Amino acid sequence: MGRHLSTFLLLFLFTNSVFSWKKDEFRNCNQTPFCKRARSRKPGSCSLIAYDVSISDGDLVAKLIAKQSSEDISEGQTRPTKPLVLTISAYQDGVMRMKIDEDQSLSPRKKRFEVPDVIEPGFLNKKLWLQRLKEDKSENGPMFVVYLSEGYEAVVRHDPFEVFVREGGENGKKVLSLNSNGLFDFEQLREKEEGEDWHENFRSHTDKRPYGSQSISFDVSFYDADFVYGIPEHATSLALNPTRGPGVEFSEPYRLFNLDVFEYVHDSPFGLYGSIPFMISHGKSRGSSGFFWLNAAEMQIDVLGTGWNDENSSVLMLPSDQKRVDTLWMSEAGVVDAFFFVGPGPKDVVRQYTSVTGAPAMPQLFATAYHQCRWNYRDEEDVFNVDAKFDEHDIPYDVLWLDIEHTDGKKYFTWDRMLFPNPEEMQKKLAGKGRRMVTIVDPHIKRDDSYYIHKEASEKGYYVRDSTGKDFDGWCWPGSSSYLDMLNPEIRSWWAEKFSYENYVGSTPSLYIWNDMNEPSVFNGPEVTMPRDALHYGDVEHRDLHNAYGYYFHMATANGLVKRGDGKDRPFVLSRAFFPGSQRHGAIWTGDNTADWDQLRVSVPMLLTLGLTGISFSGADVGGFFGNPDTELLVRWYQLGAYYPFFRAHAHHDTKRREPWLFGERNTEIIKESIRVRYMLLPYYYTLFREANASGIPVIRPLWMEFPTDEKTFSNDEAFMVGNSILVQGIFTERAKHVDVYLPGDQLWYDMKTGTAYKGGVTHKLEALEESIPSFQRAGTIIPRKDRSRRSSTQMENDPYTLVIALNSSKAAEGELYIDDGKSFEFQQGAYIHRRFTFSNGKLTSTNIASATAAPHKFASHCTIERIIVVGLSPDPKTALVEPGNHKADVERGPLLLRGGPGPSSVLTIRKPNVNIADDWTIAIL
Ligand SMILES: *[C@@H]1O[C@H](CO)[C@@H](O)[C@H](O)[C@H]1NC(C)=O
Ligand SMILES: *[C@@H]1O[C@H](CO)[C@@H](O)[C@H](O)[C@H]1NC(C)=O
Ligand SMILES: CC(=O)N[C@H]1CO[C@H](CO)[C@@H](O)[C@@H]1O
């Protein structure tokens, strides 16, 4: 939820236009001295050389020293005078880590900040001990080569210093490199000189910068890449457009600085609520590689367009036949702690990245269903009315949300007892139908002495301090507020305790949490956030930590939900701010979007990008937060949103009510149908969530993740894959008559509504239907569904399954189904069912693929299969034989695929085979 419309802002709003991004409130690169300095550096200006290269404790270590020349001094540039220390370590599965920091043995002014609590502890155990250091001669002097892993080597070049990963062998092709363009710069901490002024001003704010300039910048090159992707969060295309070079579209770099941006625009490199400094490349010839910089200070990243340095091509030291994408990374502070991922497939890179930052948490099943939110559901009566209307219209939903107005004066963990006199009973009433509730809990704490959270926090000294050492006091929803210092583990566990049922009065086990405004948003702060010179635990400056603040808050809240009660249920916490690793704590949404068609469209690349960078549980507000969507836009948004991993409708305070039944009978039916499609597909989605949890591979994926050699998919961000089996194409224009859909691969695709077959490798011009957006099942796949319509996902637990089999040209297909209790952590002790279904030679076989350590007796399911739909079989079978049991099931032609769709004659249905979902069996079509 967004900025409040306090009187001063209202005035501001109305004197400008109502819907406009207030660009002036935020800094651009030119107003950001470190960015401006880094961007003005010339290729080849880095004068560092690598020396003392050796192997120590299984790492490669080297010193970087400056080759001082009189020219450098006359340019007046601040050059590192002390050596820097470079360390390279290798880890299993194709990950290389490189750190560069000041030399601690020379006692620098302070220890620069390294972000704790992000790297998965298990990752560190995957370290490989580097052994042999080989010295190669090159035209430019020695190169130090170390064997990294199967097929890859790390190389450190002496002069000028460069680090790269290449495929094994002397003429191995480069995969990724750093400082190949000589743009590396590291501003070392030093004492202030006489007369120097380190203050920086922006608008009415002054940043004291007590440590002066300490930025780091360098270039990274991705080889054999056609495009680069990643580095959320920006509202822009999936394939990142160049920000520098001839004829570029954006002139600003991609900014990573967590900000509460009021009414963000739909195509901009400007930084939004979260930051993940991880970029992934992709190209037809080699595949993918990735680069991640673990650093929580403000970052700016340029994608350098072809010809960005043509004038100075003499600095290029690369074989010219290797295509590459150059990028420039700039950060205000911290150290270099960078990870290189060798791929070579897109899924490999995502797996490698999530081996470092953690795989996404496994959500509870209910959280993957439909959520109904608005700022605000006013009172208990409103809640009960909305709940009843869903039933009256036979529309399923799982969660009803309460925004800030449910509290007593924006004091979180309290209730406005006039509006919500009986919160427990209210939650229990919904829980009776298998439904949950969510309340909002933000990080700004009202400075009100009668508020117990504030009282304790201020007494214990738990707030972030301003640069003078006093509790930082900023303006947010409650007025004067302070902000908990979540960097401190003690404060995080104190916070987690606040979610126990005793402490959070009025909460019950069916209540879950929403963290908003955790960038953090400070209405009267510089760029609507906290001053960079504010102080955290251990005197860490906010500038060092800024992008991870929301991450820590999310972590502490999720831990609170794990600990409450008997500690058995998986938590659900939605957060707006995020950082690498946020996937371990819960879901993310794309913040305060606007009800317009462009924002509907940009939701697809934004969510695909989050998925590529580890955060697979994400969604955009269905309907658009600001403004009133017209009916057609709202309907289209439901049709698309039903496929988002996180599916929630939400609306601003000042918008008209927009629950699904308010737009006439026909539109109610269409919206209901799109929500029901999601409920039918819940078994498939849940299986994908488990795949993401086990491997990092996102639930929704760019087409190129499934079709990595199909160039036509590389910049397609209007369509996406749900898992490997479903392709969804959004409709992003008003009154569209037709929609172009590119279907990749050389197999067929089946329209999920009608069963009509379409050829792959072709762009089809299809009629745009009112009732649905195009969705297709890929030939060769099997999708598990639950087709019976219920009030909530919980009530579907014992329902029978439907399998939809789409055969390919060899009349074969396969698919998976994962099931567990949908809520506890017991699946980690083996309490789950994991089946593979394969169809070949006219026979469907179900086999167990749970790992050997699984203990299926711990979790049983009595669900059966009530229907099997087979698409793409031409002969005319009469019956099906089920084994074991040797019983027959009826086979019929051409019934419905998805509700409402007429089935073509190539669709058959096996009725009531009545096999158990957990058993081994075969069904042969005769
Ligand atoms: C899967 O989810 C669980 C529960 O959220 C989490 O503890 C675990 O680390 C996740 N990842 C893997 C690889 O199991
Ligand atoms: C058909 O699908 C099966 C199962 O997914 C797969 O093994 C086979 O290679 C596919 N055949 C063709 C021609 O694509
Ligand atoms: C585009 C660019 O950076 N051009 C530079 C190439 O190098 C010369 C000499 O250093 C500069 O003067 C140009 O500006």
CSV table of N, CA and C in Angstrom, one decimal, residues 703 707 721 724-727 742-751 755-761 764 776-779:
chain,number,residue,atom,x,y,z
A,703,LEU,N,9.9,-17.9,-21.7
A,703,LEU,CA,9.8,-19.1,-22.7
A,703,LEU,C,11.2,-19.6,-22.9
A,707,PHE,N,12.9,-23.2,-23.8
A,707,PHE,CA,13.3,-23.4,-25.2
A,707,PHE,C,14.5,-22.6,-25.4
A,721,MET,N,5.8,-19.2,-19.5
A,721,MET,CA,5.5,-20.6,-19.2
A,721,MET,C,5.1,-20.8,-17.7
A,724,ASN,N,6.8,-26.4,-17.1
A,724,ASN,CA,7.2,-26.7,-18.4
A,724,ASN,C,6.1,-27.1,-19.4
A,725,SER,N,4.8,-27.0,-18.9
A,725,SER,CA,3.7,-27.5,-19.6
A,725,SER,C,2.7,-26.5,-20.2
A,726,ILE,N,2.6,-25.4,-19.5
A,726,ILE,CA,1.5,-24.4,-19.9
A,726,ILE,C,2.2,-23.1,-20.4
A,727,LEU,N,1.7,-22.6,-21.6
A,727,LEU,CA,2.1,-21.3,-22.0
A,727,LEU,C,0.8,-20.4,-22.0
A,742,TYR,N,3.2,-16.4,-30.2
A,742,TYR,CA,4.3,-17.3,-30.7
A,742,TYR,C,4.4,-18.5,-29.8
A,743,LEU,N,4.3,-19.7,-30.5
A,743,LEU,CA,4.4,-20.9,-29.8
A,743,LEU,C,5.7,-21.6,-30.1
A,744,PRO,N,6.6,-21.7,-29.1
A,744,PRO,CA,8.0,-22.2,-29.4
A,744,PRO,C,8.0,-23.7,-29.6
A,745,GLY,N,9.2,-24.2,-30.0
A,745,GLY,CA,9.5,-25.6,-30.1
A,745,GLY,C,8.9,-26.2,-31.4
A,746,ASP,N,9.3,-27.5,-31.6
A,746,ASP,CA,8.8,-28.2,-32.8
A,746,ASP,C,7.7,-29.2,-32.5
A,747,GLN,N,7.1,-29.1,-31.3
A,747,GLN,CA,5.9,-29.9,-31.1
A,747,GLN,C,4.6,-29.1,-31.1
A,748,LEU,N,3.5,-29.8,-31.0
A,748,LEU,CA,2.2,-29.1,-31.0
A,748,LEU,C,1.9,-28.5,-29.7
A,749,TRP,N,1.0,-27.6,-29.7
A,749,TRP,CA,0.4,-27.0,-28.5
A,749,TRP,C,-1.1,-27.1,-28.6
A,750,TYR,N,-1.7,-27.5,-27.4
A,750,TYR,CA,-3.2,-27.7,-27.4
A,750,TYR,C,-3.8,-26.5,-26.6
A,751,ASP,N,-4.8,-25.9,-27.3
A,751,ASP,CA,-5.6,-24.8,-26.6
A,751,ASP,C,-6.2,-25.5,-25.4
A,755,GLY,N,-9.0,-27.7,-26.8
A,755,GLY,CA,-8.2,-28.9,-27.3
A,755,GLY,C,-7.7,-28.7,-28.7
A,756,THR,N,-8.0,-27.6,-29.4
A,756,THR,CA,-7.5,-27.4,-30.7
A,756,THR,C,-5.9,-27.4,-30.7
A,757,ALA,N,-5.4,-28.1,-31.8
A,757,ALA,CA,-3.9,-28.2,-31.8
A,757,ALA,C,-3.3,-27.1,-32.7
A,758,TYR,N,-2.2,-26.5,-32.2
A,758,TYR,CA,-1.5,-25.5,-33.0
A,758,TYR,C,0.0,-25.9,-33.1
A,759,LYS,N,0.5,-25.6,-34.3
A,759,LYS,CA,1.9,-25.9,-34.5
A,759,LYS,C,2.9,-25.1,-33.7
A,760,GLY,N,4.0,-25.7,-33.3
A,760,GLY,CA,5.1,-24.9,-32.6
A,760,GLY,C,6.0,-24.3,-33.6
A,761,GLY,N,6.8,-23.3,-33.2
A,761,GLY,CA,7.7,-22.6,-34.1
A,761,GLY,C,7.0,-21.6,-35.0
A,764,HIS,N,1.0,-17.5,-34.3
A,764,HIS,CA,-0.4,-17.6,-34.7
A,764,HIS,C,-1.2,-16.4,-34.4
A,776,PHE,N,-2.2,-22.6,-23.4
A,776,PHE,CA,-1.9,-23.8,-24.2
A,776,PHE,C,-1.2,-24.9,-23.4
A,777,GLN,N,-1.5,-26.1,-23.7
A,777,GLN,CA,-0.7,-27.2,-23.0
A,777,GLN,C,0.2,-27.8,-24.1
A,778,ARG,N,1.5,-27.9,-23.7
A,778,ARG,CA,2.5,-28.4,-24.6
A,778,ARG,C,2.4,-29.9,-24.8
A,779,ALA,N,2.4,-30.3,-26.1
A,779,ALA,CA,2.4,-31.7,-26.4
A,779,ALA,C,3.5,-32.4,-25.7
